[in-house]
CSV table of C-alpha atoms in Angstrom, one decimal:
chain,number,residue,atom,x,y,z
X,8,UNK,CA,104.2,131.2,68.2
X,9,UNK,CA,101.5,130.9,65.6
X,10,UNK,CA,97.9,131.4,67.0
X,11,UNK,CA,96.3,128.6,69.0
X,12,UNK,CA,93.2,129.8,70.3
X,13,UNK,CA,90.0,128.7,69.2
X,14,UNK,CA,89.0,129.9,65.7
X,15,UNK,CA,86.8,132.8,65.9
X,16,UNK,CA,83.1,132.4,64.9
X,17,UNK,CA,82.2,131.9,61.4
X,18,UNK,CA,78.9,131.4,59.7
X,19,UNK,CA,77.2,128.9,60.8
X,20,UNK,CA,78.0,125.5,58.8
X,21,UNK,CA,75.3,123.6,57.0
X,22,UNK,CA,75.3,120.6,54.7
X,23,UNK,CA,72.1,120.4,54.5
X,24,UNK,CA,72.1,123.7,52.0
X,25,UNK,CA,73.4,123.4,48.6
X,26,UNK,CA,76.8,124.8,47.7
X,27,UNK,CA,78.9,125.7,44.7
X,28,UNK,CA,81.3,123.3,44.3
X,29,UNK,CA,85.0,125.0,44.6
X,30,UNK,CA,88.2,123.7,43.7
X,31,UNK,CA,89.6,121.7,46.6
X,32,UNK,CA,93.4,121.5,45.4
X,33,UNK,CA,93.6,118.1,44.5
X,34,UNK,CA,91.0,116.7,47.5
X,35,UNK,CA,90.4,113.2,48.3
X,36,UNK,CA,88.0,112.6,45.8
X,37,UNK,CA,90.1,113.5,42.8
X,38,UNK,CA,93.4,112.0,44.1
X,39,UNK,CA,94.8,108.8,42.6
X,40,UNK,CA,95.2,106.0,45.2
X,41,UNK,CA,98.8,106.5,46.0
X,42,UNK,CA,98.3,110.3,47.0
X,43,UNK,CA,97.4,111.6,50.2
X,44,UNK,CA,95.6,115.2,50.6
X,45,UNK,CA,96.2,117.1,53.4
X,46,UNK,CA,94.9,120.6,54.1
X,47,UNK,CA,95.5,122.9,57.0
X,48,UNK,CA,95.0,126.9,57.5
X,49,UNK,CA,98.2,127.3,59.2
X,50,UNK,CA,101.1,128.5,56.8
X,51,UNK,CA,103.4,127.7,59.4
X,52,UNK,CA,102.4,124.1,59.9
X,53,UNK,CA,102.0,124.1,55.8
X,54,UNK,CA,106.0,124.6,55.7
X,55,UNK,CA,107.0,122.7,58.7
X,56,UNK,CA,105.4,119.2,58.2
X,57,UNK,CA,106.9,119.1,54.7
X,58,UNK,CA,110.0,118.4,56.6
X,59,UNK,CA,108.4,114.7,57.5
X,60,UNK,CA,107.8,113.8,53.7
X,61,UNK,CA,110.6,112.6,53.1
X,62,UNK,CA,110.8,110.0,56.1
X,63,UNK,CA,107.3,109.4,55.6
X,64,UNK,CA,108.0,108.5,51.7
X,65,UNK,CA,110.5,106.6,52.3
X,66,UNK,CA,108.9,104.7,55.2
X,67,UNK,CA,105.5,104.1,52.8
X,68,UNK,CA,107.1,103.4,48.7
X,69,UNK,CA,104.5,104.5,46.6
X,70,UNK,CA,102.9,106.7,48.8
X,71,UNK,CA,103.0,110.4,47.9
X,72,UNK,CA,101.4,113.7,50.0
X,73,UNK,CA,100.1,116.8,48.7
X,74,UNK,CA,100.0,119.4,51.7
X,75,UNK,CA,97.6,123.1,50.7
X,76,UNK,CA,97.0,125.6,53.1
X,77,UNK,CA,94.2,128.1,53.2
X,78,UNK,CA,93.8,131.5,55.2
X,79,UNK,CA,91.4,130.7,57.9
X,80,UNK,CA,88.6,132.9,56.7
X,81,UNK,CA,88.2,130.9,53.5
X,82,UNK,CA,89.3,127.2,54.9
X,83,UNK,CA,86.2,126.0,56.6
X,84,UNK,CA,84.0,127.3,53.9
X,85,UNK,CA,86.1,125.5,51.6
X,86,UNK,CA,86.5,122.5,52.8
X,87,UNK,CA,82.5,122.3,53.8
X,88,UNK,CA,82.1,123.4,49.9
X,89,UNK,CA,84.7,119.8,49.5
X,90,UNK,CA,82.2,118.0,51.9
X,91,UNK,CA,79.2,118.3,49.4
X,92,UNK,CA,81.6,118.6,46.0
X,93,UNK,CA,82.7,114.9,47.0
X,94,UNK,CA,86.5,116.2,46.7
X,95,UNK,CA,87.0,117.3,50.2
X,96,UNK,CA,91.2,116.4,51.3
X,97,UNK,CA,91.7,113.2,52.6
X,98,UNK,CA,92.5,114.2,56.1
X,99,UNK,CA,92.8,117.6,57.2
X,100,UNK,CA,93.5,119.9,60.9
X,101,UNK,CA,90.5,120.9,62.0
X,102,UNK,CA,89.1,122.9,65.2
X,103,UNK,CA,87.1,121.4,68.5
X,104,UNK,CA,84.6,124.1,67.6
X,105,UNK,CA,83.6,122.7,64.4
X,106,UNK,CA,84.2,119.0,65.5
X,107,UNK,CA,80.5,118.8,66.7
X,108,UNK,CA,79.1,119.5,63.3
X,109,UNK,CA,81.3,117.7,60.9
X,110,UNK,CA,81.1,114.6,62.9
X,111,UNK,CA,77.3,115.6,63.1
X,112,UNK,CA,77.2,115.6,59.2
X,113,UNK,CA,78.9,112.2,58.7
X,114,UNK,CA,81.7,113.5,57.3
X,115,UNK,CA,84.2,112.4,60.1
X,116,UNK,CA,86.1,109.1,59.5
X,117,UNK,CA,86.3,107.0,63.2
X,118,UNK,CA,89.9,106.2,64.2
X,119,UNK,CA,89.6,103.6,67.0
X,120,UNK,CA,89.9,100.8,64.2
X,121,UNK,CA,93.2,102.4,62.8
X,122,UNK,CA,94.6,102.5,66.2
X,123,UNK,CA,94.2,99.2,66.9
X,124,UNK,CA,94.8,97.7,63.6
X,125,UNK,CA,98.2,99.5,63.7
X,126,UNK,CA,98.7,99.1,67.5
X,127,UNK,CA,99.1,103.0,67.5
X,128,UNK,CA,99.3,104.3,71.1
X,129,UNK,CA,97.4,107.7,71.7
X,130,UNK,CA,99.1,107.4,75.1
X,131,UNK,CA,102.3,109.4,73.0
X,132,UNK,CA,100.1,112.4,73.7
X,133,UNK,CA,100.3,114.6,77.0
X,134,UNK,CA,98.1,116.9,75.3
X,135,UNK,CA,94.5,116.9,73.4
X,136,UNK,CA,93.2,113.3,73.0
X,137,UNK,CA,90.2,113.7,75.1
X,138,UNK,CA,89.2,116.8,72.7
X,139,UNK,CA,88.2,114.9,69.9
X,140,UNK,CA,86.3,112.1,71.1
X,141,UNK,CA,82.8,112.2,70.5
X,142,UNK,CA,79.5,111.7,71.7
X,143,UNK,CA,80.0,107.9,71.0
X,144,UNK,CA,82.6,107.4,72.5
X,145,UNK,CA,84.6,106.8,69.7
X,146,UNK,CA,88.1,108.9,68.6
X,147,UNK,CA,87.9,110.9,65.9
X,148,UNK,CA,91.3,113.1,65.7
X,149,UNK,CA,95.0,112.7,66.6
X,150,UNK,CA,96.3,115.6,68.4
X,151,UNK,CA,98.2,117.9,66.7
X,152,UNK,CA,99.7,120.9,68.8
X,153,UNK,CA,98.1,122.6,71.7
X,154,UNK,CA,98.6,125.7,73.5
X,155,UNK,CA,98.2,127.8,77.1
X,156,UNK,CA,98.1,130.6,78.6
X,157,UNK,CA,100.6,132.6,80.4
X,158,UNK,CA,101.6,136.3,82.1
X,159,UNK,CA,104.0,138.6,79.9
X,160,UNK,CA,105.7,141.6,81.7
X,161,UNK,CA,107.6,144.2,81.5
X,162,UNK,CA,110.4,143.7,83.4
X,163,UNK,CA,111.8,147.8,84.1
X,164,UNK,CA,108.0,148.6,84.9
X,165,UNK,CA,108.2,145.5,87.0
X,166,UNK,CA,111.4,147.1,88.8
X,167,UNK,CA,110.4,150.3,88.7
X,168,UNK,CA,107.3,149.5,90.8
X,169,UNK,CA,109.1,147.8,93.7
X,170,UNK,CA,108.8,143.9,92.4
X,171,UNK,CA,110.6,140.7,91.1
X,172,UNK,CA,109.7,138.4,88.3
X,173,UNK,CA,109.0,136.4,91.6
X,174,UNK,CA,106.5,138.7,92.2
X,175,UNK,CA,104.7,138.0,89.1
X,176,UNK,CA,104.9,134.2,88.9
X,177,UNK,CA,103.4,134.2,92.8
X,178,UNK,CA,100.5,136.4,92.0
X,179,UNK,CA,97.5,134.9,94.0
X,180,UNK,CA,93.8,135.7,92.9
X,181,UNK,CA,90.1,135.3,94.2
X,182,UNK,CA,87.2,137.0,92.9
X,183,UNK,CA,86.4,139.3,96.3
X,184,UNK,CA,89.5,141.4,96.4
X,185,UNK,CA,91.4,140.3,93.6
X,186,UNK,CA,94.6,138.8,95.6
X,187,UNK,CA,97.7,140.2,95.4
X,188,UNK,CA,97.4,140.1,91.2
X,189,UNK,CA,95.0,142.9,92.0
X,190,UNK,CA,97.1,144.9,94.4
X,191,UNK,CA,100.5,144.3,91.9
X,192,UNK,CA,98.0,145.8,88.9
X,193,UNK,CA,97.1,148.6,90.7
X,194,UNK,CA,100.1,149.4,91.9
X,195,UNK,CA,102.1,148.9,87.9
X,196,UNK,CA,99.1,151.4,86.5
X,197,UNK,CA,100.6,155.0,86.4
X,198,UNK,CA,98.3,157.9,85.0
X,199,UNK,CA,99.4,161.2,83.0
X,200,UNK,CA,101.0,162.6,86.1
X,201,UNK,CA,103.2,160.0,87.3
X,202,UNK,CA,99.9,158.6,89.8
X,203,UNK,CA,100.0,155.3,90.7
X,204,UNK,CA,96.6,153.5,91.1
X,205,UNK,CA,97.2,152.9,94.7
X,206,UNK,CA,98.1,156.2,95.7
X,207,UNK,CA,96.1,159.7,96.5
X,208,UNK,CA,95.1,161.4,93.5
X,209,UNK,CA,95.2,158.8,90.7
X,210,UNK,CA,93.1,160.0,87.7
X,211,UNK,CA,91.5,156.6,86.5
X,212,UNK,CA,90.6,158.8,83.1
X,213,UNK,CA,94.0,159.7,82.4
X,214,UNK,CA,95.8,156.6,82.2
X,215,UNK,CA,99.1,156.7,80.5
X,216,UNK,CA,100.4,153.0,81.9
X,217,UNK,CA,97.7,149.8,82.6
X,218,UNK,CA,98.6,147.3,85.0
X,219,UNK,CA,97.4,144.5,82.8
X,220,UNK,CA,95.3,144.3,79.3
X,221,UNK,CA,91.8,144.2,78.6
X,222,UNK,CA,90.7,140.9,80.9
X,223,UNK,CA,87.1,141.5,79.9
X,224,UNK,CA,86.6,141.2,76.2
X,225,UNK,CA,83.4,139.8,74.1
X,226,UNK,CA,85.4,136.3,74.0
X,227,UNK,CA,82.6,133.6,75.2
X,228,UNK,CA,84.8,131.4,76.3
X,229,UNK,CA,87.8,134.1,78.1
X,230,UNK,CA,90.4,131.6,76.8
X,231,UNK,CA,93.3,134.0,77.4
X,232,UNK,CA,92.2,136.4,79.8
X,233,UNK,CA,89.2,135.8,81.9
X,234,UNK,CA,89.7,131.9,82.4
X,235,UNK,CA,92.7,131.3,83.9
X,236,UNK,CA,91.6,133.2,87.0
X,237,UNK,CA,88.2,131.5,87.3
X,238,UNK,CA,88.9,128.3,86.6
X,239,UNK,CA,91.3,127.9,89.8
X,240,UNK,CA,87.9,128.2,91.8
X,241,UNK,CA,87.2,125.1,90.2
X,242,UNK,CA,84.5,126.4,87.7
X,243,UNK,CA,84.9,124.7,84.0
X,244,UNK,CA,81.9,126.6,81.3
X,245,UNK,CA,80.4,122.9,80.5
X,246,UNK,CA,78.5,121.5,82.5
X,247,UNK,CA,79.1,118.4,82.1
X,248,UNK,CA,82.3,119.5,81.3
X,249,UNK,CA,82.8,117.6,77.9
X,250,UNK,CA,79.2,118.0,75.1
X,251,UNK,CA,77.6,120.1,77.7
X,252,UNK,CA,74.1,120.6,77.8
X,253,UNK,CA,74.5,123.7,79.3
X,254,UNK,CA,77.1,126.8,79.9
X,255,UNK,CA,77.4,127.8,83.5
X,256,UNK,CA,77.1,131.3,83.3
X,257,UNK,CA,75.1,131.7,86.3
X,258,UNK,CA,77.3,130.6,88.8
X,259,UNK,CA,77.4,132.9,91.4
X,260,UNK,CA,81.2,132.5,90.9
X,261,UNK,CA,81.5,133.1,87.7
X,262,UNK,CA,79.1,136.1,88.3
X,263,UNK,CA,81.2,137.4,90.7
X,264,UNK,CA,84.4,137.1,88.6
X,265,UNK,CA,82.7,139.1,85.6
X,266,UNK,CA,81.8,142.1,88.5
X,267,UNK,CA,85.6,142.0,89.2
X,268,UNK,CA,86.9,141.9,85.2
X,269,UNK,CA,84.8,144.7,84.7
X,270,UNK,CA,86.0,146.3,88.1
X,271,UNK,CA,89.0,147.0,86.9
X,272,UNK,CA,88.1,148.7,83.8
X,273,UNK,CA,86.4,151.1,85.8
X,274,UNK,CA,88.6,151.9,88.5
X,275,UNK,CA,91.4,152.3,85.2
X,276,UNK,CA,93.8,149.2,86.4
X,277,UNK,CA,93.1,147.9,83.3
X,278,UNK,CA,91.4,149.5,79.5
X,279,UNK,CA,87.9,149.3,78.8
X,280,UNK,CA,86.6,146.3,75.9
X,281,UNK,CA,87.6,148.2,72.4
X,282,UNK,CA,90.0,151.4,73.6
X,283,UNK,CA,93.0,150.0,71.9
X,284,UNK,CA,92.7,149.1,68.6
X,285,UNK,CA,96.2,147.5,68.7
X,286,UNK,CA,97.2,144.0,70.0
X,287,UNK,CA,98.9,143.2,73.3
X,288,UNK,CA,102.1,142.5,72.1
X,289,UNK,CA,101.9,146.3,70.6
X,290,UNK,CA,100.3,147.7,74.2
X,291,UNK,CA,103.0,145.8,76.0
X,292,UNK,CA,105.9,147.5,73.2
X,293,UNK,CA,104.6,151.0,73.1
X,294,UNK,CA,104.3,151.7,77.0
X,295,UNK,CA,100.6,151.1,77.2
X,296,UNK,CA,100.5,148.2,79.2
X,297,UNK,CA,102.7,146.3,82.1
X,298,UNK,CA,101.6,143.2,82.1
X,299,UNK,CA,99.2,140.8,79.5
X,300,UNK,CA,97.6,138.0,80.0
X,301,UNK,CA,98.1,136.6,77.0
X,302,UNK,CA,98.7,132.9,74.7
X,303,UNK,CA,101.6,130.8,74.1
X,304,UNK,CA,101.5,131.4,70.2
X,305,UNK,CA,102.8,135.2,71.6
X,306,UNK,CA,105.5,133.7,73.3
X,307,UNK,CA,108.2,134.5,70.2
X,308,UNK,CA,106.9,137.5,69.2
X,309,UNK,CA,106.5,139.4,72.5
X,310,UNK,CA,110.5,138.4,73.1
X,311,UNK,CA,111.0,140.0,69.9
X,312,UNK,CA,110.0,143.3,70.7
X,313,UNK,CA,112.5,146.3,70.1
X,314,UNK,CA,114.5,147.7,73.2
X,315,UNK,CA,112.1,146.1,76.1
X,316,UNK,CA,113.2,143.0,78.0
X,317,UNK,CA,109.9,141.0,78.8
X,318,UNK,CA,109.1,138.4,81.5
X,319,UNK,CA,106.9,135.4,80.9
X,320,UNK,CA,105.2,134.1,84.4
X,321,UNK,CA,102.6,131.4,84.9
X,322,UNK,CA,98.8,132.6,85.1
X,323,UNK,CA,97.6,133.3,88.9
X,324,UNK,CA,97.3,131.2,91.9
X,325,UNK,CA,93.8,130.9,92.7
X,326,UNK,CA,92.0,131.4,96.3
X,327,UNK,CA,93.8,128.3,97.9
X,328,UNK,CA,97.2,129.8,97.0
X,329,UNK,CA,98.2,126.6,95.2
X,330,UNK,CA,96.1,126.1,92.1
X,331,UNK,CA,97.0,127.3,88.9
X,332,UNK,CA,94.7,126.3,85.7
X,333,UNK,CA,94.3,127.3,82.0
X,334,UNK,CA,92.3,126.1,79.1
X,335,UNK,CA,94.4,124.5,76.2
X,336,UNK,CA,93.2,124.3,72.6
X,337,UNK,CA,94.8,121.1,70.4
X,338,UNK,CA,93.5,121.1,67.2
X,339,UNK,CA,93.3,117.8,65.5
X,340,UNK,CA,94.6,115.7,62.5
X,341,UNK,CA,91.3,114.0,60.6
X,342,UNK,CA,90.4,111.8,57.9
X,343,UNK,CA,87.4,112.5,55.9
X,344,UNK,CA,84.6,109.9,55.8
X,345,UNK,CA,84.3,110.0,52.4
X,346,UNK,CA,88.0,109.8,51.1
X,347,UNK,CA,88.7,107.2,48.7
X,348,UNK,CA,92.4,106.5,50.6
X,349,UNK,CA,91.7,106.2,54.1
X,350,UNK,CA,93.9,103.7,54.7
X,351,UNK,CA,97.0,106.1,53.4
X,352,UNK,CA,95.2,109.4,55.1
X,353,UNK,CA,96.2,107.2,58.4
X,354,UNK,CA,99.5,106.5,57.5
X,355,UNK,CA,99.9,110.0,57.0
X,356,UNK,CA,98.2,111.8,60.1
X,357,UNK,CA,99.8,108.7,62.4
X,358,UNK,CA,103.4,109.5,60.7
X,359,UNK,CA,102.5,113.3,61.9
X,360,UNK,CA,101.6,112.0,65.3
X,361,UNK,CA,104.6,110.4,66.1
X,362,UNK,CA,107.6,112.2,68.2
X,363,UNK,CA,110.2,112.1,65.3
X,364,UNK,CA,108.1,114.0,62.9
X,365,UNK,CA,106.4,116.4,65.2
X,366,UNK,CA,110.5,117.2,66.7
X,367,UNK,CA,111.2,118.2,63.1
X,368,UNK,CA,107.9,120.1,62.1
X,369,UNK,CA,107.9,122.2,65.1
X,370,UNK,CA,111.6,122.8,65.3
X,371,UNK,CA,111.5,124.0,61.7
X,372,UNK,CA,109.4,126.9,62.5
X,373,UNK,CA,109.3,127.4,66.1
X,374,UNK,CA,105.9,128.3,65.8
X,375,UNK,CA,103.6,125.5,67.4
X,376,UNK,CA,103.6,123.3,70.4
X,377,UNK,CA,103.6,119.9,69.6
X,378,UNK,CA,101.7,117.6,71.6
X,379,UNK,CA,104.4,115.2,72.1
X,380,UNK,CA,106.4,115.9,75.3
X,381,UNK,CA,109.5,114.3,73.8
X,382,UNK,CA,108.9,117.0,70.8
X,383,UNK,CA,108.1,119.6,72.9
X,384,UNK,CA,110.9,119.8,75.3
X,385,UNK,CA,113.4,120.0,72.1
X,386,UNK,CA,111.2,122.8,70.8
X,387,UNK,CA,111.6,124.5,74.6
X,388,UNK,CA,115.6,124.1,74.2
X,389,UNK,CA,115.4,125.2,70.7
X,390,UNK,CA,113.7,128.4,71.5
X,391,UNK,CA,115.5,128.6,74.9
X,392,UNK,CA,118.9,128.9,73.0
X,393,UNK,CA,117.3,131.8,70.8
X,394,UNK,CA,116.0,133.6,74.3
X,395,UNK,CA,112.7,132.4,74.2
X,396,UNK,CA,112.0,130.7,77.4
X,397,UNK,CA,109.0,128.5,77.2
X,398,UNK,CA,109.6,126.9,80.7
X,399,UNK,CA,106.1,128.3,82.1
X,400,UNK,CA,104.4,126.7,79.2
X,401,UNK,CA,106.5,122.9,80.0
X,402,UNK,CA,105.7,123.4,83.4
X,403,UNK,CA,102.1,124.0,82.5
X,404,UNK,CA,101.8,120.6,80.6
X,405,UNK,CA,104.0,118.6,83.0
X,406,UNK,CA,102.2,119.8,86.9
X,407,UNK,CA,98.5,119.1,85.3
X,408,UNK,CA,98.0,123.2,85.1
X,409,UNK,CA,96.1,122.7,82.2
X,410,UNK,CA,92.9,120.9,80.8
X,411,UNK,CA,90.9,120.3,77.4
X,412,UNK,CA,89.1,122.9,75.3
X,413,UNK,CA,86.0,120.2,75.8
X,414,UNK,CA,83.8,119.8,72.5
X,415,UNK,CA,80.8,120.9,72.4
X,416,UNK,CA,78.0,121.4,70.0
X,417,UNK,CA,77.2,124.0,67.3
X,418,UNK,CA,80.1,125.8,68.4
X,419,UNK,CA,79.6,128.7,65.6
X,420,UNK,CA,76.2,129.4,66.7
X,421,UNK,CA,77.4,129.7,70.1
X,422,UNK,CA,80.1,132.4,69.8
X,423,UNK,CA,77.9,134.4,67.1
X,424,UNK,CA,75.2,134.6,69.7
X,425,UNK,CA,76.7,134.7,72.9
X,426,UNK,CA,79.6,137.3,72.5
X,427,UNK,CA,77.2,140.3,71.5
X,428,UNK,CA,76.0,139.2,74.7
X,429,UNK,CA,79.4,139.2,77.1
X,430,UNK,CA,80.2,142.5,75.0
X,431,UNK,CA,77.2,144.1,76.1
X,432,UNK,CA,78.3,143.6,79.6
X,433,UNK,CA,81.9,144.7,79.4
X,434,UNK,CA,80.4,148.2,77.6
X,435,UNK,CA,77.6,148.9,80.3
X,436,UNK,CA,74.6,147.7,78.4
X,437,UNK,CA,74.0,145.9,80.4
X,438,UNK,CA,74.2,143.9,84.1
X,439,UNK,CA,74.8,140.4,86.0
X,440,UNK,CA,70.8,139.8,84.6
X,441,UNK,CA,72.9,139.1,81.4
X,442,UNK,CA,73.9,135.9,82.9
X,443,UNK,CA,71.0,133.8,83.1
X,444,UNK,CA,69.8,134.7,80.0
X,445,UNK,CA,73.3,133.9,78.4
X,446,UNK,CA,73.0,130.1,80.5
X,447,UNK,CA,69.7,129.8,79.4
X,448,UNK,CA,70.5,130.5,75.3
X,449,UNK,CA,73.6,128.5,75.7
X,450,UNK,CA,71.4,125.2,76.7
X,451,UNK,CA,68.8,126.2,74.0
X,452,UNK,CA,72.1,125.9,71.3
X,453,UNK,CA,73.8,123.1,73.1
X,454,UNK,CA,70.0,121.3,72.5
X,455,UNK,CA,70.1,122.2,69.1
C-alpha cells in the first residue's frame, strides 16, 4: 500500500511572501472551460484514477481532465507557488496538515453548496468526512482514501517463541506493566547468544532479535507506533479533539506511556530512536525484528518479502481488555477558490467520490484504501486472492476501531518545532519536564 500517513513537515507555508511563479502544468487558471486540472503527489493515485476518465467523459460531453502528479517534496511548494501565480489546478488532494492554512489563505473553495445543489450524499463515506470541515463549520474536501494501523509478525519467530497468531491479535496493553504485548515482546527479543529477554542472562546490548520496532520515534503525533496503545486509554492529542487549542502532552497518561516507549529501548525489547537506518519492512525481512507496529500502506509490501511468511494482527487491547483504537489519515479531494471551472472541478472530484470510480482506481493499483466501504471490501478480496489479507484493516473501519486525523492549525510549524522536542526525549536529552513545555509551545502554535 502506498503511504498514508501524514506528510512529514515542510517549510512552513506563507502567502503572504512573494514567490516565483512556476509552471503549474496546465493549472486552473490557464485551462480552457471544458478542462479540469487535477493534481496529486501520489503516482499511484496519478495512474489509477485515469481508469474513471472514461466513465466520467462520457457521463459529462465536453468535459475533459488533465491529471499531473508531483513528488511530495516539490508538490506543496508548487502548488502554494500556483496559489499566488493565479494558475494553481482546479481541484487537487491535499493533506489535513496543511488544510488549516490553505483554507486560512482563502484559497479553499467551500463544498456544502455543491453537495446540496447536486443532492451528493457524503454519507457514501465510512471514512474521513469530519477531517476536512473547518472552523466554520462548513465542508471543504471529499474524502479520498484513508488508512490504519496494524501489527505485522513474523510467524516462525512467533512459533518458535511458544505463540499463535492468536496470541498476537489478543495482545492487551496499559501503560504500568505493559500487558501481555509487553511480556510477548520480551519474550520474541533474543540477544547474540540465543537469550531471551525474559530469561537469566539476557544482554540488553547485544541484541541480535527485537521484539517489536522502534515505538518511540521523533513523530509528534506517534501515528503508527506510539498511538494506538495510548489512545485505548481514551487520550486523543487535541484537546478539543478537532482545531485544538492545545496538545495534551501533559497528561499524566500520556506521560506515563512515553516512560514505558522509552522503557523498552532500554531494557533492549525494542531499538533505540535512529539504530537502524533501514525501514521496518527491511527489520522485519533481515531478522532484526519480530513484530512492527506499522501502517496499512505496508500491508503489500511486507507480504512480499522473500522466504518469510508474515502475520498481520490488529493493534493492542487497551487496559479494559476490550478497546482497540488507531488514528486514520484521509486525505482529501479540493477545489481551488480561485479556479475559473468550479463547477466542472465538482463534477470531477464528486465522480472520484463515488463507489464505481473509487472500485476501479484502487483495484487498478492495489495501493490505497478507498473510503468507500462498497470500494473497499472489493479491494480486500482483490488483495485477499493475491495473499494479502486486509481483514484487520475492514474490521478496523467496520467495529469503530478507528477515528479522524482531526485538523488543526499551522500544522508545519507544529511538527518542525515539536519533534526536535519528542526526539530529545527518546535519545536521553532530556526527561518527562519535556512535556509541559511541549503542551505549552503546542498552544502557543495552535494560537498562532
Amino acid at each position: 500500500m502506498r503511504t498514508r500517513r501524514l506528510i512529514p513537515a515542510l517549510a512552513v507555508l506563507a502567502l503572504a511572501a512573494p514567490l516565483a511563479a512556476c509552471s503549474a502544468g496546465g493549472g486552473g487558471g490557464d485551462s480552457a472551460g471544458g478542462t479540469v486540472n487535477w493534481w496529486t503527489w501520489d503516482e499511484k493515485q496519478a495512474v489509477s484514477y485515469k481508469e474513471c476518465l472514461a466513465g466520467f467523459e462520457e457521463e459529462n460531453p465536453g468535459v475533459t481532465v488533465n491529471i499531473s502528479q508531483y513528488g511530495v517534496d516539490d508538490y506543496f511548494t508548487k502548488l502554494t507557488a500556483g496559489f499566488v501565480a493565479g494558475n494553481a489546478p482546479d481541484a487537487f488532494q491535499n493533506s489535513v496538515q496543511f488544510f488549516d492554512a490553505y483554507a486560512k489563505q482563502g484559497q479553499l473553495e467551500p463544498l456544502d453548496d455543491y453537495i446540496s445543489k447536486s443532492d451528493y450524499d457524503l454519507g457514501v463515506f465510512n471514512v474521513g468526512v469530519e477531517n476536512w470541515k473547518y472552523t466554520d463549520g462548513k465542508q471543504y474536501a471529499l474524502p479520498l482514501d484513508w488508512a490504519a494501523s496494524a501489527i505485522y509478525f513474523n510467524e516462525d519467530m512467533v512459533t518458535q517463541a511458544g505463540y499463535t497468531a492468536d496470541d498476537i491479535a489478543s495482545m492487551t496493553w496499559n501503560p504500568d506493566d505493559g500487558g501481555t504485548f509487553d511480556q510477548i515482546a520480551t519474550h520474541l527479543t533474543i540477544d547474540e547468544n540465543g537469550v531471551r529477554g525474559d530469561e537469566p542472562g539476557f544482554d540488553k546490548t547485544k541484541v541480535a532479535t527485537y521484539g517489536v520496532g522502534n515505538l518511540g520515534t521523533e513523530d509528534y503525533i506517534g501515528q503508527t507506533t506510539w498511538n494506538p496503545f495510548i489512545s485505548t486509554t481514551g487520550w486523543k492529542i487535541g484537546d478539543p479533539a478537532a482545531w485544538a487549542t492545545q496538545f495534551r502532552y501533559d497528561d499524566p497518561e500520556f506521560i506515563k506511556t512515553m516512560d514505558w516507549v522509552r522503557g523498552l529501548s532500554d531494557r533492549g525489547i525494542a531499538p533505540k530512536l535512529g539504530e537502524f537506518t533501514i525501514g521496518d519492512t527491511e527489520q522485519l525481512g533481515s531478522g532484526k525484528v519480530a513484530m512492527s507496529s506499522g501502517g496499512s500502506w505496508s500491508a503489500s509490501t511486507f507480504a512480499q518479502l522473500p522466504g518469510l511468511e508474515v502475520g498481520i494482527a490488529p493493534t493492542v487491547l487497551g487496559p479494559d481488555g476490550t478497546t482497540r483504537s488507531m488514528m486514520s489519515n484521509s486525505n482529501g479531494n479540493e477545489i481551488w477558490a480561485g479556479s475559473k471551472n468550479k463547477d466542472n472541478a465538482w463534477k470531477w472530484i464528486s465522480y472520484m467520490g463515488s463507489e464505481d470510480c473509487q472500485t476501479k482506481a484502487a483495484l487498478q493499483s492495489g495501493s490505497f484504501f478507498p473510503s468507500i466501504p462498497g470500494a473497499m471490501d472489493a479491494v480486500a478480496a482483490d488483495q485477499l486472492s493475491k495473499g494479502v489479507d486486509l481483514g484487520v484493516f475492514v474490521d478496523a473501519a467496520k467495529n469503530g476501531w478507528i477515528y479522524p486525523a482531526y485538523p488543526s492549525a499551522n500544522g508545519s510549524e507544529m511538527g518542525t518545532t515539536i519533534q526536535p522536542l519528542m526526539e530529545a526525549f527518546f535519545t536521553h536529552e532530556r526527561d518527562d519536564d519535556v512535556f509541559p513545555e511541549m503542551a505549552a509551545t503546542s498552544k502557543e502554535i495552535l494560537a498562532g
